[in-house]
Coordinates of C-alpha atoms and ligand atoms in Angstrom, one line a residue:
X1 CA -22.9 8.3 -10.4
X2 CA -25.5 6.1 -11.9
X3 CA -26.2 2.7 -10.4
X4 CA -23.6 0.8 -12.5
X5 CA -21.8 -0.8 -9.7
X6 CA -20.4 -4.3 -9.5
X7 CA -19.2 -5.5 -6.2
X8 CA -16.5 -8.0 -5.5
X9 CA -16.9 -10.0 -2.3
X10 CA -13.5 -10.8 -0.9
X11 CA -13.0 -14.3 0.4
X12 CA -9.3 -13.8 0.9
X13 CA -7.7 -14.5 -2.5
X14 CA -4.7 -12.6 -3.7
X15 CA -6.1 -11.3 -6.9
X16 CA -9.2 -9.6 -5.5
X17 CA -8.3 -6.0 -6.4
X18 CA -7.2 -7.2 -9.8
X19 CA -10.7 -8.4 -10.5
X20 CA -12.1 -5.0 -9.6
X21 CA -9.5 -3.3 -11.7
X22 CA -10.3 -5.5 -14.8
X23 CA -14.0 -4.7 -14.3
X24 CA -13.1 -0.9 -14.1
X25 CA -11.1 -1.4 -17.3
X26 CA -14.5 -2.4 -18.9
X27 CA -15.8 1.0 -17.8
X28 CA -17.9 -0.4 -15.1
X29 CA -17.4 0.9 -11.6
X30 CA -16.3 -1.9 -9.2
X31 CA -15.4 -2.0 -5.5
X32 CA -14.0 -4.8 -3.3
X33 CA -15.8 -5.5 0.0
X34 CA -15.2 -8.1 2.7
X35 CA -17.4 -11.2 2.4
X36 CA -19.1 -10.1 5.7
X37 CA -20.6 -7.1 4.0
X38 CA -24.1 -8.2 4.9
X39 CA -27.3 -8.6 2.8
X40 CA -28.8 -5.2 3.9
X41 CA -25.8 -3.3 2.8
X42 CA -25.7 -5.2 -0.5
X43 CA -29.3 -4.3 -1.1
X44 CA -28.7 -0.7 -0.3
X45 CA -25.8 -0.5 -2.8
X46 CA -28.0 -2.0 -5.6
X47 CA -25.1 -3.6 -7.5
X48 CA -25.7 -4.8 -11.0
X49 CA -23.5 -7.8 -10.4
X50 CA -21.6 -9.6 -7.6
X51 CA -18.3 -11.4 -8.0
X52 CA -17.2 -14.0 -5.4
X53 CA -13.4 -14.1 -5.3
X54 CA -11.0 -16.9 -4.8
X55 CA -9.5 -17.7 -1.4
X56 CA -7.1 -20.2 0.3
X57 CA -9.8 -22.1 2.2
X58 CA -11.9 -25.1 1.6
X59 CA -15.7 -24.5 1.7
X60 CA -16.1 -27.3 4.2
X61 CA -13.7 -25.8 6.7
X62 CA -15.2 -24.9 10.0
X63 CA -13.8 -21.4 9.9
X64 CA -13.9 -20.9 6.2
X65 CA -15.3 -17.5 5.0
X66 CA -18.8 -18.0 3.8
X67 CA -21.6 -15.5 2.9
X68 CA -25.2 -16.5 3.5
X69 CA -27.3 -18.2 0.7
X70 CA -29.5 -15.1 0.7
X71 CA -26.9 -13.3 -1.5
X72 CA -27.9 -15.7 -4.2
X73 CA -31.6 -15.0 -3.7
X74 CA -31.5 -11.3 -4.6
X75 CA -32.0 -11.8 -8.3
X76 CA -28.6 -10.2 -8.9
X77 CA -26.2 -12.0 -11.3
X78 CA -23.3 -13.6 -9.5
X79 CA -19.9 -14.8 -10.8
X80 CA -17.9 -17.1 -8.6
X81 CA -14.2 -17.4 -9.2
X82 CA -12.1 -20.4 -7.8
X83 CA -13.1 -20.6 -4.1
X84 CA -16.0 -18.4 -5.1
X85 CA -17.1 -21.0 -7.7
X86 CA -16.9 -23.7 -5.1
X87 CA -18.8 -21.6 -2.6
X88 CA -21.6 -21.1 -5.1
X89 CA -21.8 -24.8 -5.7
X90 CA -21.7 -25.6 -2.0
X91 CA -24.4 -23.0 -1.1
X92 CA -26.7 -24.3 -3.8
X93 CA -26.4 -28.0 -3.0
X94 CA -23.6 -29.1 -5.4
X95 CA -20.7 -31.2 -4.3
X96 CA -17.1 -30.0 -3.7
X97 CA -14.3 -32.5 -3.3
X98 CA -10.6 -32.4 -2.6
X99 CA -8.4 -33.6 -5.4
X100 CA -5.4 -35.8 -4.6
X101 CA -3.2 -33.4 -6.4
X102 CA -3.6 -29.6 -6.9
X103 CA -4.0 -28.1 -10.4
X104 CA -1.7 -25.1 -10.5
X105 CA -0.5 -22.9 -13.3
X106 CA -1.4 -22.6 -16.9
X107 CA -4.0 -25.1 -18.0
X108 CA -5.7 -25.9 -21.3
X109 CA -9.4 -25.4 -20.9
X110 CA -12.2 -26.5 -23.3
X111 CA -14.8 -23.8 -23.6
X112 CA -18.5 -24.1 -24.5
X113 CA -18.9 -20.9 -26.4
X114 CA -22.7 -21.1 -26.4
X115 CA -22.6 -19.7 -22.8
X116 CA -23.2 -16.0 -22.4
X117 CA -20.0 -15.9 -20.3
X118 CA -17.9 -17.1 -23.2
X119 CA -19.4 -15.2 -26.0
X120 CA -16.7 -14.6 -28.7
X121 CA -14.1 -16.5 -26.6
X122 CA -12.1 -19.2 -28.3
X123 CA -13.1 -22.8 -27.8
X124 CA -9.7 -23.7 -26.4
X125 CA -7.9 -21.3 -24.1
X126 CA -5.0 -21.3 -21.6
X127 CA -6.3 -20.4 -18.2
X128 CA -4.7 -19.9 -14.8
X129 CA -5.7 -22.5 -12.2
X130 CA -4.7 -22.6 -8.6
X131 CA -6.8 -25.1 -6.6
X132 CA -7.0 -28.4 -4.8
X133 CA -10.7 -28.6 -4.2
X134 CA -13.0 -28.8 -7.2
X135 CA -16.7 -28.9 -8.0
X136 CA -17.5 -32.6 -8.4
X137 CA -21.2 -32.2 -9.0
X138 CA -22.9 -29.0 -10.1
X139 CA -26.0 -27.9 -8.2
X140 CA -29.5 -28.5 -9.6
X141 CA -30.3 -26.3 -12.6
X142 CA -26.6 -25.7 -13.5
X143 CA -24.8 -27.0 -16.6
X144 CA -21.1 -27.4 -17.2
X145 CA -19.7 -24.9 -19.7
X146 CA -15.9 -25.5 -19.5
X147 CA -13.6 -28.3 -18.5
X148 CA -10.0 -29.5 -18.4
X149 CA -8.7 -33.1 -18.4
X150 CA -8.5 -33.1 -14.6
X151 CA -11.2 -30.6 -13.7
X152 CA -14.6 -31.7 -14.8
X153 CA -16.2 -28.4 -13.9
X154 CA -13.9 -25.6 -15.1
X155 CA -17.0 -23.4 -15.4
X156 CA -20.7 -23.8 -14.8
X157 CA -23.8 -21.7 -15.4
X158 CA -27.4 -21.4 -14.5
X159 CA -28.5 -19.1 -17.3
X160 CA -32.0 -18.3 -16.0
X161 CA -30.8 -17.3 -12.6
X162 CA -27.7 -15.5 -14.1
X163 CA -25.2 -17.5 -12.0
X164 CA -21.8 -18.2 -13.4
X165 CA -18.7 -19.7 -12.0
X166 CA -15.2 -20.4 -13.2
X167 CA -12.6 -22.6 -11.4
X168 CA -9.9 -20.7 -13.2
X169 CA -9.0 -17.0 -12.7
X170 CA -10.1 -14.8 -15.6
X171 CA -8.6 -11.7 -13.9
X172 CA -5.0 -12.7 -14.2
X173 CA -2.9 -11.9 -17.2
X174 CA -2.0 -15.6 -17.8
X175 CA -5.6 -16.4 -18.6
X176 CA -6.1 -15.9 -22.3
X177 CA -9.2 -13.8 -23.1
X178 CA -9.8 -13.4 -19.4
X179 CA -10.9 -9.7 -19.7
X180 CA -13.3 -10.7 -22.4
X181 CA -14.9 -13.3 -20.0
X182 CA -15.3 -10.6 -17.3
X183 CA -16.6 -8.1 -19.8
X184 CA -19.1 -10.7 -21.0
X185 CA -20.2 -11.1 -17.4
X186 CA -20.7 -7.4 -16.8
X187 CA -22.2 -6.5 -20.2
X188 CA -24.0 -9.7 -21.4
X189 CA -25.1 -11.0 -18.0
X190 CA -25.4 -8.0 -15.7
X191 CA -26.5 -5.7 -18.5
X192 CA -24.1 -2.9 -17.6
X193 CA -23.7 -0.2 -20.3
X194 CA -20.1 0.8 -19.5
X195 CA -20.5 4.5 -18.9
X196 CA -18.1 4.7 -16.0
X197 CA -14.8 6.6 -16.5
X198 CA -12.0 7.8 -14.3
X199 CA -13.6 11.2 -14.4
X200 CA -16.6 9.7 -12.5
X201 CA -14.2 8.4 -9.9
X202 CA -12.7 11.8 -9.5
X203 CA -16.1 13.5 -9.2
X204 CA -17.4 11.0 -6.7
X205 CA -14.2 11.1 -4.7
X206 CA -14.4 14.9 -4.5
X207 CA -18.0 14.8 -3.4
X208 CA -17.6 12.1 -0.8
X209 CA -14.4 13.7 0.6
X210 CA -16.2 17.0 0.9
X211 CA -19.0 15.3 2.8
X212 CA -16.7 13.4 5.1
X213 CA -14.5 16.4 6.0
X214 CA -17.5 18.7 6.6
X215 CA -16.0 21.9 8.0
X216 CA -13.0 20.0 9.6
X217 CA -9.4 20.9 8.9
X218 CA -7.5 18.4 6.8
X219 CA -3.7 17.8 6.8
X220 CA -2.2 16.0 3.8
X221 CA 1.1 14.2 4.1
X222 CA 2.7 15.3 0.9
X223 CA 5.9 13.7 -0.4
X224 CA 5.7 15.1 -3.9
X225 CA 5.4 11.7 -5.4
X226 CA 2.6 10.8 -7.8
X227 CA 0.3 9.2 -5.2
X228 CA 0.4 11.9 -2.5
X229 CA 0.3 14.6 -5.2
X230 CA -2.9 13.2 -6.7
X231 CA -4.4 12.8 -3.2
X232 CA -3.4 16.4 -2.3
X233 CA -5.0 17.9 -5.5
X234 CA -8.1 15.7 -5.0
X235 CA -8.5 17.1 -1.4
X236 CA -7.7 20.6 -2.5
X237 CA -10.6 20.4 -5.0
X238 CA -12.8 19.0 -2.3
X239 CA -12.1 21.2 0.7
X240 CA -9.9 24.1 -0.7
X241 CA -8.2 26.1 2.1
X242 CA -9.4 23.7 4.8
X243 CA -6.5 21.6 3.5
X244 CA -2.9 22.1 4.6
X245 CA -0.2 20.0 2.8
X246 CA 2.8 19.3 5.0
X247 CA 5.9 18.3 3.1
X248 CA 8.5 16.8 5.4
X249 CA 12.0 17.1 3.9
X250 CA 13.6 14.3 5.8
X251 CA 16.9 14.4 4.0
X252 CA 16.2 11.1 2.2
X253 CA 14.9 12.8 -0.9
X254 CA 16.4 12.8 -4.4
X255 CA 18.8 15.6 -5.4
X256 CA 16.9 19.0 -5.5
X257 CA 13.6 17.3 -4.9
X258 CA 12.6 19.4 -1.9
X259 CA 12.8 22.6 -4.0
X260 CA 11.0 21.0 -6.9
X261 CA 8.1 19.9 -4.7
X262 CA 7.9 23.4 -3.2
X263 CA 7.9 25.0 -6.6
X264 CA 4.7 23.0 -7.5
X265 CA 2.8 23.0 -4.3
X266 CA 4.2 26.1 -2.6
X267 CA 2.8 29.6 -2.8
X268 CA 4.3 30.1 -6.3
X269 CA 2.6 27.0 -7.6
X270 CA -0.8 26.6 -9.3
X271 CA -2.8 25.1 -6.4
X272 CA -5.0 26.9 -3.9
X273 CA -3.9 25.2 -0.7
X274 CA -1.8 25.9 2.4
X275 CA 1.7 24.5 2.1
X276 CA 4.2 23.9 4.9
X277 CA 7.7 22.6 4.3
X278 CA 9.4 21.2 7.3
X279 CA 13.1 20.8 7.1
X280 CA 13.8 17.8 9.4
X281 CA 16.8 16.2 7.9
X282 CA 18.9 16.1 11.1
X283 CA 16.1 14.7 13.1
X284 CA 15.7 11.7 10.8
X285 CA 19.5 11.1 10.5
X286 CA 19.7 11.1 14.3
X287 CA 16.9 8.5 14.6
X288 CA 18.4 6.3 12.0
X289 CA 21.9 6.3 13.5
X290 CA 23.2 2.8 13.9
X291 CA 20.0 1.2 12.5
X292 CA 20.6 -1.4 9.8
X293 CA 17.6 -3.7 9.8
X294 CA 15.3 -2.7 6.9
X295 CA 11.9 -3.1 8.6
X296 CA 13.2 -1.2 11.6
X297 CA 14.4 1.6 9.3
X298 CA 11.0 1.7 7.7
X299 CA 9.2 1.8 11.0
X300 CA 11.4 4.6 12.3
X301 CA 10.9 6.7 9.2
X302 CA 7.1 6.0 9.2
X303 CA 6.8 6.9 12.8
X304 CA 8.9 10.0 12.6
X305 CA 6.9 11.2 9.6
X306 CA 3.7 10.9 11.7
X307 CA 5.3 12.7 14.6
X308 CA 6.2 15.6 12.3
X309 CA 2.7 15.7 10.9
X310 CA 1.2 15.6 14.4
X311 CA 3.4 18.5 15.5
X312 CA 2.4 20.5 12.5
X313 CA -1.2 19.6 13.1
X314 CA -1.0 20.9 16.7
X315 CA 0.5 24.2 15.4
X316 CA -2.4 24.6 13.0
X317 CA -4.9 23.5 15.7
X318 CA -8.0 21.3 15.5
X319 CA -7.0 19.1 12.6
X320 CA -9.3 16.1 12.4
X321 CA -8.1 14.3 9.3
X322 CA -4.8 13.1 8.0
X323 CA -4.7 12.3 4.3
X324 CA -2.2 9.8 2.8
X325 CA -1.7 8.8 -0.8
X326 CA -1.7 5.0 -0.1
X327 CA -2.5 3.0 -3.1
X328 CA -3.5 -0.7 -3.5
X329 CA -0.1 -2.4 -3.9
X330 CA 1.1 -0.6 -0.7
X331 CA -1.8 -2.2 1.2
X332 CA -1.3 -5.7 -0.2
X333 CA 2.5 -5.8 0.2
X334 CA 2.2 -4.5 3.8
X335 CA 0.2 -7.7 4.6
X336 CA -3.0 -6.0 5.4
X337 CA -4.8 -8.3 3.1
X338 CA -4.4 -12.0 3.9
X339 CA -1.1 -12.3 2.0
X340 CA 2.3 -12.4 3.7
X341 CA 4.1 -9.1 4.7
X342 CA 6.7 -8.3 2.1
X343 CA 7.7 -5.0 3.5
X344 CA 5.8 -2.4 5.6
X345 CA 5.1 0.4 3.2
X346 CA 5.5 3.3 5.5
X347 CA 2.1 4.9 4.9
X348 CA 0.4 1.6 5.7
X349 CA 2.0 -1.1 7.8
X350 CA 4.7 1.3 8.9
X351 CA 2.3 3.5 10.8
X352 CA 2.7 3.7 14.6
X353 CA -0.1 2.0 16.6
X354 CA -1.2 5.3 18.1
X355 CA -1.8 8.2 15.8
X356 CA -3.1 11.6 17.0
X357 CA -5.8 12.2 14.3
X358 CA -9.5 11.5 14.4
X359 CA -9.3 9.7 11.1
X360 CA -6.9 8.8 8.3
X361 CA -8.3 9.3 4.8
X362 CA -6.8 7.3 2.0
X363 CA -8.8 8.2 -1.2
X364 CA -6.6 6.2 -3.5
X365 CA -6.4 3.0 -1.4
X366 CA -8.2 0.8 -4.0
X367 CA -6.4 2.1 -7.1
X368 CA -3.4 0.7 -8.9
X369 CA -0.6 3.1 -10.0
X370 CA -1.7 3.5 -13.6
X371 CA -5.2 4.2 -12.4
X372 CA -3.8 6.9 -10.0
X373 CA -2.1 8.4 -13.0
X374 CA -5.3 8.5 -15.0
X375 CA -7.0 10.2 -12.0
X376 CA -4.1 12.7 -11.9
X377 CA -4.6 13.6 -15.6
X378 CA -8.4 14.0 -14.9
X379 CA -7.5 16.4 -12.2
X380 CA -5.4 18.5 -14.5
X381 CA -2.1 17.8 -12.8
X382 CA 0.8 18.5 -15.2
X383 CA 2.0 15.4 -17.1
X384 CA 5.6 15.7 -15.9
X385 CA 4.4 15.2 -12.4
X386 CA 1.8 12.5 -13.1
X387 CA 4.3 10.4 -15.1
X388 CA 7.0 10.9 -12.6
X389 CA 8.5 7.6 -11.6
X390 CA 7.4 6.4 -8.2
X391 CA 9.5 7.3 -5.2
X392 CA 8.9 5.4 -2.0
X393 CA 7.9 7.2 1.2
X394 CA 11.0 6.1 3.2
X395 CA 13.0 7.5 0.2
X396 CA 16.7 6.9 0.1
X397 CA 16.5 5.3 3.5
X398 CA 15.6 2.0 1.7
X399 CA 18.0 2.6 -1.2
X400 CA 21.0 2.7 1.2
X401 CA 21.6 -0.8 2.4
X402 CA 22.6 -0.8 6.0
X403 CA 23.0 2.3 8.2
X404 CA 21.9 5.6 6.7
X405 CA 24.1 8.6 7.1
X406 CA 24.2 12.1 5.6
X407 CA 27.3 11.2 3.7
X408 CA 25.8 8.1 2.1
X409 CA 22.6 10.1 1.2
X410 CA 24.8 12.6 -0.6
X411 CA 26.5 9.9 -2.5
X412 CA 23.3 8.2 -3.6
X413 CA 21.7 11.5 -4.5
X414 CA 24.6 12.5 -6.8
X415 CA 24.8 9.1 -8.4
X416 CA 21.1 8.9 -8.9
X417 CA 20.9 12.4 -10.5
X418 CA 23.6 11.4 -13.0
X419 CA 21.9 8.1 -13.8
X420 CA 18.5 9.9 -14.3
X421 CA 20.1 12.5 -16.5
X422 CA 21.7 9.9 -18.8
X423 CA 18.5 7.9 -19.0
X424 CA 16.6 11.1 -20.0
X425 CA 19.3 12.0 -22.5
X426 CA 18.9 8.6 -24.1
X427 CA 15.1 9.2 -24.3
X428 CA 14.3 6.2 -22.1
X429 CA 12.6 8.0 -19.2
X430 CA 9.0 7.4 -20.3
X431 CA 9.6 3.8 -21.3
X432 CA 10.9 2.6 -18.0
X433 CA 8.7 1.7 -15.1
X434 CA 11.2 2.8 -12.5
X435 CA 14.9 3.4 -12.4
X436 CA 17.3 4.7 -9.8
X437 CA 20.7 4.3 -8.1
X438 CA 21.1 2.7 -4.7
X439 CA 24.1 2.4 -2.5
X440 CA 25.3 -1.1 -1.5
X441 CA 26.9 -1.4 1.8
X442 CA 29.9 -2.9 0.2
X443 CA 33.3 -1.2 -0.2
X444 CA 35.8 -2.7 -2.6
X445 CA 39.3 -2.0 -3.8
X446 CA 39.9 0.2 -6.9
X447 CA 42.6 2.2 -8.5
X448 CA 42.3 5.8 -9.4
X449 CA 45.3 7.7 -10.8
X450 CA 48.2 5.9 -9.3
X451 CA 46.5 5.3 -6.0
X452 CA 44.5 2.6 -4.3
X453 CA 40.9 3.3 -3.4
X454 CA 38.6 1.5 -1.0
X455 CA 35.2 3.0 -1.8
X456 CA 31.5 2.2 -2.1
X457 CA 29.8 0.3 -4.9
X458 CA 26.7 2.0 -6.4
X459 CA 24.1 -0.2 -7.9
X460 CA 21.9 0.9 -10.8
X461 CA 18.4 -0.5 -11.2
X462 CA 15.8 -0.2 -14.0
X463 CA 12.6 -2.2 -14.3
X464 CA 9.6 -2.5 -16.5
X465 CA 6.3 -3.0 -14.9
X466 CA 2.8 -1.9 -15.2
X467 CA 1.5 -2.6 -11.7
X468 CA 4.7 -2.6 -9.6
X469 CA 3.6 -6.0 -8.1
X470 CA 5.8 -7.8 -10.5
X471 CA 8.7 -6.4 -12.7
X472 CA 11.2 -7.3 -15.3
X473 CA 14.8 -6.0 -15.3
X474 CA 15.1 -3.5 -18.1
X475 CA 17.6 -4.0 -20.9
X476 CA 19.2 -0.7 -20.8
X477 CA 21.6 -0.1 -23.8
X478 CA 25.1 -0.8 -22.8
X479 CA 26.4 2.6 -23.9
X480 CA 23.9 4.3 -21.6
X481 CA 25.0 2.2 -18.6
X482 CA 28.7 2.6 -19.5
X483 CA 28.3 6.4 -19.7
X484 CA 26.4 6.6 -16.4
X485 CA 28.9 4.4 -14.7
X486 CA 31.9 6.3 -15.9
X487 CA 30.3 9.6 -14.9
X488 CA 29.4 8.3 -11.5
X489 CA 32.9 7.0 -10.6
X490 CA 34.4 10.2 -11.9
X491 CA 32.0 12.7 -10.5
X492 CA 30.9 11.2 -7.2
X493 CA 33.4 11.2 -4.4
X494 CA 33.5 7.9 -2.4
X495 CA 32.4 5.6 -5.3
X496 CA 34.8 3.4 -7.3
X497 CA 32.5 0.7 -8.7
X498 CA 29.1 0.6 -10.4
X499 CA 26.9 -2.5 -10.7
X500 CA 23.7 -3.2 -12.6
X501 CA 20.9 -5.2 -11.0
X502 CA 19.6 -7.9 -13.4
X503 CA 16.9 -9.4 -11.2
X504 CA 13.2 -9.2 -11.6
X505 CA 10.4 -9.1 -9.0
X506 CA 10.0 -11.8 -7.9
X507 CA 12.4 -13.0 -6.7
X508 CA 13.8 -9.6 -5.8
X509 CA 11.7 -6.5 -5.0
X510 CA 12.0 -3.2 -6.8
X511 CA 13.6 -1.4 -3.9
X512 CA 16.5 -2.9 -2.1
X513 CA 15.0 -2.9 1.4
Ligands
LIG601 P1 8.9 -3.0 -4.0 O1 10.3 -2.6 -3.5 O2 8.0 -3.5 -2.8 O3 8.2 -1.7 -4.5 O4 8.9 -4.0 -5.1 C1 7.0 -1.7 -5.2 C2 6.7 -0.2 -5.5 O5 6.4 0.4 -4.3 C3 7.3 1.5 -4.0 N1 7.5 1.4 -2.6 C4 6.9 2.2 -1.7 N2 6.1 3.3 -1.8 N3 6.1 3.6 0.5 C5 5.7 3.9 -0.7 O6 4.9 4.9 -0.8 C6 6.9 2.6 0.8 O7 7.3 2.3 1.9 C7 7.4 1.9 -0.4 N4 8.2 0.8 -0.6 C8 8.3 0.6 -1.9 C9 8.5 1.2 -4.8 O8 9.3 2.4 -5.1 C10 7.9 0.6 -6.0 O9 7.4 1.5 -6.9

């Protein structure tokens, strides 16, 4: 790769990976690093630009995250965002104050378009603000280049030094022309030429995975979902037959899924790798017996998965590395950033404390789902696999509310297969972000023929989303829902009612547990 790297220094904000992703969308490679990265490391990486992120702290706080002023003495352009803007002001002798009231949400901002940061941006934009502290006085040499009625310094610049700062968040969707602002920074200010593509990521990842693995044996935890499939193919290109993919069929998969995965990755499939299918349904059902608490279910499934992989690794002998297809939203929602734990995605927060591998490799850890799909296409993975809707690691275990049993798994598998079939028949499968059937733990009274029934209610869900961090309930045509519902109650024993979930994320999540 050439030296076109922009680094994001993470001061604890929630949108940090989003900044990196927006920069990558401008075809400039971008990575997020902790603010403690250190000056020597930064020099070694030779970034063309540095972005300071937002964060929940105040620059005057005793324990607030701060990098040294020397980062601003490297001659590298810097963009500070929100807390990052305040930090820049603070480090360079400006003044930051606490406002009596926070400025939060969409705000009208007056832009001075003579600034290089705002080239071709409108003079009035709506931008996303989320702050209490504000820059009251810019440091020497700076000038104000955007403001709001309550925030005197919505943006500032020191053109000669190539320092820019915005109090608002250009990376979030709610900021109009935000991507243009970031692209102005990387092109006009940092002088990047935008030659990076997903193919470069794939090439670099293959090269660095090959170096990391050396001659060591690698085991890939394959679920057949998009993420672990992309990780597996990446690794197989990097280390060939040093890789063994272990596919644990835990009995919580969709109907026929075990066989479908085997058809792609097994000996009959197109890839040159070792493939082991472990049929461990009973073992998982046994462990989940009587367990109803969602996080406990996730932990049990996560732990049992690892134990299966460890056992397989022992049989293979001398396996150093475990590969997982963890992607960025898994990391953030498991609370490994600074944000609250939403749920422990089993390949991240759901891991047991002690894992019998020398190292866990997560080559997709910084990518979003759609970026993973792009990488999959670059790798030549068939489109039907790449555009497969996501399926969570804990599988139907988190689509069955309450205790998991083989019988309930069977019900939800059958209902889900019918629903998916009807969605595909209606030609909606590519338009929806994710859709599936789940089993409520509720039984209710119905009537079938002349008899009373007391059976389960199945719930259908379909959402539109691009990043799976937020989602809208999809407006599935009524005829499609009606057809699916009628088929489900008629064809699936044990179900007498079908519901549709109309909630978005937030406040709900996509999965039920
Ligand atoms: P939620 O339910 O958190 O889901 O809104 C967001 C996306 O992540 C998937 N998901 C998971 N994927 N392991 C995974 O690999 C997990 O534990 C897990 N939990 C949720 C979910 O299907 C959706 O696409």
